[in-house]
PDB file of C-alpha atoms in Angstrom:
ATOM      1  CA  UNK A   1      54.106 112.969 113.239  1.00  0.00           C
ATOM      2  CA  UNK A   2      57.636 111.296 114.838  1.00  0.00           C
ATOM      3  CA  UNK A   3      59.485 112.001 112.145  1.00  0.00           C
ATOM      4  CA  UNK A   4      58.132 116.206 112.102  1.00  0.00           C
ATOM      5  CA  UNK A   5      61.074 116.318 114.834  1.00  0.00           C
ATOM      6  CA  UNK A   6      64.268 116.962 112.962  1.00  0.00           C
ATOM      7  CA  UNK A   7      65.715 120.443 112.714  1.00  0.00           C
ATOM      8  CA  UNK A   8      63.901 122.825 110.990  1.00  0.00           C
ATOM      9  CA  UNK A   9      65.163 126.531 109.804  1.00  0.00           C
ATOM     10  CA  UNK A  10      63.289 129.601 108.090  1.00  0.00           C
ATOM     11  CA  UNK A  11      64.845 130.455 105.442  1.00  0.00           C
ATOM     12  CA  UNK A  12      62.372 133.129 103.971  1.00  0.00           C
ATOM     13  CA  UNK A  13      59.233 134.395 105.633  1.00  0.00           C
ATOM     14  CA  UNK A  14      56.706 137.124 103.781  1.00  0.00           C
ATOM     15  CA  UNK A  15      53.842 138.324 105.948  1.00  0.00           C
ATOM     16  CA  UNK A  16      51.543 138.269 102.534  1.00  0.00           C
ATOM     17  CA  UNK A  17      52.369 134.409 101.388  1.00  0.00           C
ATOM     18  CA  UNK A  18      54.118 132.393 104.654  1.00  0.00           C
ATOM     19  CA  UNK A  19      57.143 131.184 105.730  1.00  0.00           C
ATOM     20  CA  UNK A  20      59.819 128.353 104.397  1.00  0.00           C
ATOM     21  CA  UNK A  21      61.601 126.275 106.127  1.00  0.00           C
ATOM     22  CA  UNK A  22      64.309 123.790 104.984  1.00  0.00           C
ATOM     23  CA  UNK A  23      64.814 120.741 107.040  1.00  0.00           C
ATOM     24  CA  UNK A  24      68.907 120.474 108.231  1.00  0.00           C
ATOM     25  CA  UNK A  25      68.928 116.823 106.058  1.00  0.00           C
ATOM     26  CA  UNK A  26      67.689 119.140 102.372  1.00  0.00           C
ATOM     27  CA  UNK A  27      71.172 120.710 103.426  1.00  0.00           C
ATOM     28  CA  UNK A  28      73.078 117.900 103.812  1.00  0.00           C
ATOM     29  CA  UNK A  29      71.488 116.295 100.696  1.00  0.00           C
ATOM     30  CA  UNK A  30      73.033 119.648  98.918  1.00  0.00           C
ATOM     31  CA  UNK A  31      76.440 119.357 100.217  1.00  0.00           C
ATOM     32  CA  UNK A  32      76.653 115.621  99.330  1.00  0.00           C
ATOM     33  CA  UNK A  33      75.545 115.840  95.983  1.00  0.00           C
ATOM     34  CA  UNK A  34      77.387 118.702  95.262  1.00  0.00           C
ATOM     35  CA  UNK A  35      80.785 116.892  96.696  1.00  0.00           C
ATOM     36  CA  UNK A  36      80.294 113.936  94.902  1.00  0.00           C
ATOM     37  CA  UNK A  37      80.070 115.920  91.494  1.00  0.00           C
ATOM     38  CA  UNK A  38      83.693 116.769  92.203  1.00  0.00           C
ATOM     39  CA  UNK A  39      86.785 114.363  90.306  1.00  0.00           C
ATOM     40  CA  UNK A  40      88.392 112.718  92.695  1.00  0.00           C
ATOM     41  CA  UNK A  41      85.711 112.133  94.998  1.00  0.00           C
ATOM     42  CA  UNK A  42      85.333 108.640  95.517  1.00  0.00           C
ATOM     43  CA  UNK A  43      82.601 108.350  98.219  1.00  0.00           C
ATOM     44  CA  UNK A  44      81.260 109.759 100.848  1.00  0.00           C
ATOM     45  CA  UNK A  45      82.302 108.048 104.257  1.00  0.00           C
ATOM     46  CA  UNK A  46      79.212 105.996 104.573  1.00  0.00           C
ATOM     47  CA  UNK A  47      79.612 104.434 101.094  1.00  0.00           C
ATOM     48  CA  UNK A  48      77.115 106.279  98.909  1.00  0.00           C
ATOM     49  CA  UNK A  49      79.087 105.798  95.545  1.00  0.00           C
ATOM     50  CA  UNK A  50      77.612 106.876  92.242  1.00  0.00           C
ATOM     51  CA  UNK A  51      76.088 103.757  91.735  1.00  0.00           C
ATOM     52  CA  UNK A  52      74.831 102.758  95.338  1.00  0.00           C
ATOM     53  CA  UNK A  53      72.870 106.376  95.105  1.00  0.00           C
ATOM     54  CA  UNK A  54      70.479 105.439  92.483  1.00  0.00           C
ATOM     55  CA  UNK A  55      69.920 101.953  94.398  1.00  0.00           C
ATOM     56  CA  UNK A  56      69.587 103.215  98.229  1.00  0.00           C
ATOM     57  CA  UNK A  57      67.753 106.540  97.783  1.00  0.00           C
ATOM     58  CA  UNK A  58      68.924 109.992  98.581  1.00  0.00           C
ATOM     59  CA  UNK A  59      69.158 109.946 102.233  1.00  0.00           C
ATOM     60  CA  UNK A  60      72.470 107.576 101.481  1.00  0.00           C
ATOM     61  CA  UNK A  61      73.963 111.375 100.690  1.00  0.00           C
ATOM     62  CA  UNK A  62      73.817 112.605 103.685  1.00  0.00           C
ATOM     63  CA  UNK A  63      75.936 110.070 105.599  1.00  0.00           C
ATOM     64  CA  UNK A  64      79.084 111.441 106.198  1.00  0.00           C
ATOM     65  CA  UNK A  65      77.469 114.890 106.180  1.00  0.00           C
ATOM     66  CA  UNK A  66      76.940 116.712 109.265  1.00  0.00           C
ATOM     67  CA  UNK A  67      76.010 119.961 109.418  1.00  0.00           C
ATOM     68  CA  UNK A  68      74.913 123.217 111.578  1.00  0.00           C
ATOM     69  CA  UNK A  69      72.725 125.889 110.598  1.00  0.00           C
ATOM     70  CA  UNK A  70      72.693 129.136 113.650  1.00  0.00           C
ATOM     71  CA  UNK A  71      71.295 132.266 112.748  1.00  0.00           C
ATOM     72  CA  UNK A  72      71.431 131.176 109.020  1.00  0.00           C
ATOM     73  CA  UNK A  73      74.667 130.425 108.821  1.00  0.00           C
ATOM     74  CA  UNK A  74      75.890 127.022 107.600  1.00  0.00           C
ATOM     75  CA  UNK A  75      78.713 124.894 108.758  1.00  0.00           C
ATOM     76  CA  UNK A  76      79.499 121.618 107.113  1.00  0.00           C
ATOM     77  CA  UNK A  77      81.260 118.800 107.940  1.00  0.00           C
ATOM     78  CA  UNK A  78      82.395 116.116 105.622  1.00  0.00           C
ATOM     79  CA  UNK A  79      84.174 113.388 105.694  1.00  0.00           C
ATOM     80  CA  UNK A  80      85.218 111.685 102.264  1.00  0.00           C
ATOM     81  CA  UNK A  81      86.804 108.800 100.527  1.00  0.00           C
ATOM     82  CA  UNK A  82      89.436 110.070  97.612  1.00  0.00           C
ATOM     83  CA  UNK A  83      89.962 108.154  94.617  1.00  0.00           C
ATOM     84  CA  UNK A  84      94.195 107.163  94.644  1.00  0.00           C
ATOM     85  CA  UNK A  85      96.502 109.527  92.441  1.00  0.00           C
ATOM     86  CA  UNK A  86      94.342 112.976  92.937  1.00  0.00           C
ATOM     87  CA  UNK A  87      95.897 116.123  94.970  1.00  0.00           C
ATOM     88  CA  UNK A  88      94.712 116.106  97.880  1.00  0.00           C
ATOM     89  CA  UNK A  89      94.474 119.406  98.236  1.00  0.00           C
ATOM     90  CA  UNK A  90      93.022 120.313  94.657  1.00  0.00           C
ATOM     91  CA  UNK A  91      90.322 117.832  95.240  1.00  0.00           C
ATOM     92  CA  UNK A  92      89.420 119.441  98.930  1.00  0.00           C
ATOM     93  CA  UNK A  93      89.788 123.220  97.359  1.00  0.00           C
ATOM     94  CA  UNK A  94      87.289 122.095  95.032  1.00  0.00           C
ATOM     95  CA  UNK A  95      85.116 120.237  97.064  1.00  0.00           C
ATOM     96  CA  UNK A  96      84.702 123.264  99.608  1.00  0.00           C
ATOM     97  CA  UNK A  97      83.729 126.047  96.926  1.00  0.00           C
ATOM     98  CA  UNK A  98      81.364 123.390  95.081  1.00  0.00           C
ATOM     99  CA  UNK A  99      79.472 122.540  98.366  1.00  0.00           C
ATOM    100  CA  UNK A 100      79.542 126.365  99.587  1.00  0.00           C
ATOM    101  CA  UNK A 101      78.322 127.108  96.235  1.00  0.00           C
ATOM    102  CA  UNK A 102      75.560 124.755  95.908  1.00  0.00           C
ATOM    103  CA  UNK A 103      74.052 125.659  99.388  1.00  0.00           C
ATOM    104  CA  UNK A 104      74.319 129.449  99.424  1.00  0.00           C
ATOM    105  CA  UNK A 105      72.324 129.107  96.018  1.00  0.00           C
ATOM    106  CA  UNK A 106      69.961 126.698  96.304  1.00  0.00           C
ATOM    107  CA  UNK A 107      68.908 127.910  99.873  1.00  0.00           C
ATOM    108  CA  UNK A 108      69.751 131.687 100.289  1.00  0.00           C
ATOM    109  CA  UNK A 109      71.610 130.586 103.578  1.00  0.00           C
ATOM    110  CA  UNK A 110      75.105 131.375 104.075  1.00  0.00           C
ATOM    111  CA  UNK A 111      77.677 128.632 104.405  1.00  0.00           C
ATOM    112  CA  UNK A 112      80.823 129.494 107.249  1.00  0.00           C
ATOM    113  CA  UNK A 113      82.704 126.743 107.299  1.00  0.00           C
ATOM    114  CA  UNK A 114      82.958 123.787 105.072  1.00  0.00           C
ATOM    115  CA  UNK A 115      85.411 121.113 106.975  1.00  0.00           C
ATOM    116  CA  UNK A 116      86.899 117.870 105.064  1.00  0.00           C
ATOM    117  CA  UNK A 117      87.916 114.948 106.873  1.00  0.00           C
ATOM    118  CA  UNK A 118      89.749 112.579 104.364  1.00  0.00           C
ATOM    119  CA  UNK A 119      88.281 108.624 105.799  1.00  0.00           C
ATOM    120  CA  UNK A 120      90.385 106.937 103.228  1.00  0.00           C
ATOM    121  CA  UNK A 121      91.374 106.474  99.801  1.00  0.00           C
ATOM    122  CA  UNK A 122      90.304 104.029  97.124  1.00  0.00           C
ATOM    123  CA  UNK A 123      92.916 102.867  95.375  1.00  0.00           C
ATOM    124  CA  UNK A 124      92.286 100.948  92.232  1.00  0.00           C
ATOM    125  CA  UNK A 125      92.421  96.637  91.859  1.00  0.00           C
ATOM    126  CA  UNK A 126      94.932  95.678  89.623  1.00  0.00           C
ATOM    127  CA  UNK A 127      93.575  94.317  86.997  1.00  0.00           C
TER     128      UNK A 127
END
């Protein structure tokens, strides 16, 4: 039972049926997938590409992905890799209301803060 020590929240509890609880990493899965599924988005900082995702597993989404859950409310930190010739600031805008998005839905939690550190940008090999 090691591993039954990660960070836990309720996120629904009914006297009648039980409680549930989502584990801080679920969230982070969330807001990786969901900033990935933005154009322009190259990686996340710890080099889950598209491809790498299917090989390494799920848990390679959450690198790069830290977040904080108080009183059920979410704040997320990202950092990114951006592919060359995007906006900057399109692709973050985006990226922010996706991952918000994704999390207040999919867990009824409420997101605060979604912060974007840009780690780099991949620019293309000449071919």
């Amino acid at each position: 039972m090691g591993k039954e020590e990660r960070n836990t929240y309720t996120i629904k509890e009914d006297e009648n049926l039980g409680e549930v609880k989502i584990a801080d990493e679920v969230v982070a899965i969330i807001a990786g997938l969901a900033a990935m599924e933005v154009e322009g988005v190259a990686s996340m900082s710890g080099n889950a590409t598209k491809e790498l995702i299917s090989k390494l597993g799920m848990k390679s989404l959450s690198k790069g992905v830290k977040v904080d859950v108080l009183e059920g409310i979410v704040t997320v930190s990202l950092k990114l890799n951006l592919k060359y010739g995007y906006n900057v600031m399109e692709i973050c805008q985006k990226v922010q209301e996706k991952v918000k998005a994704s999390i207040e839905n999919m867990t009824g939690l409420t997101v605060a803060d979604v912060n974007i550190r840009i780690a780099g940008v991949d620019v293309p090999e000449e071919a």
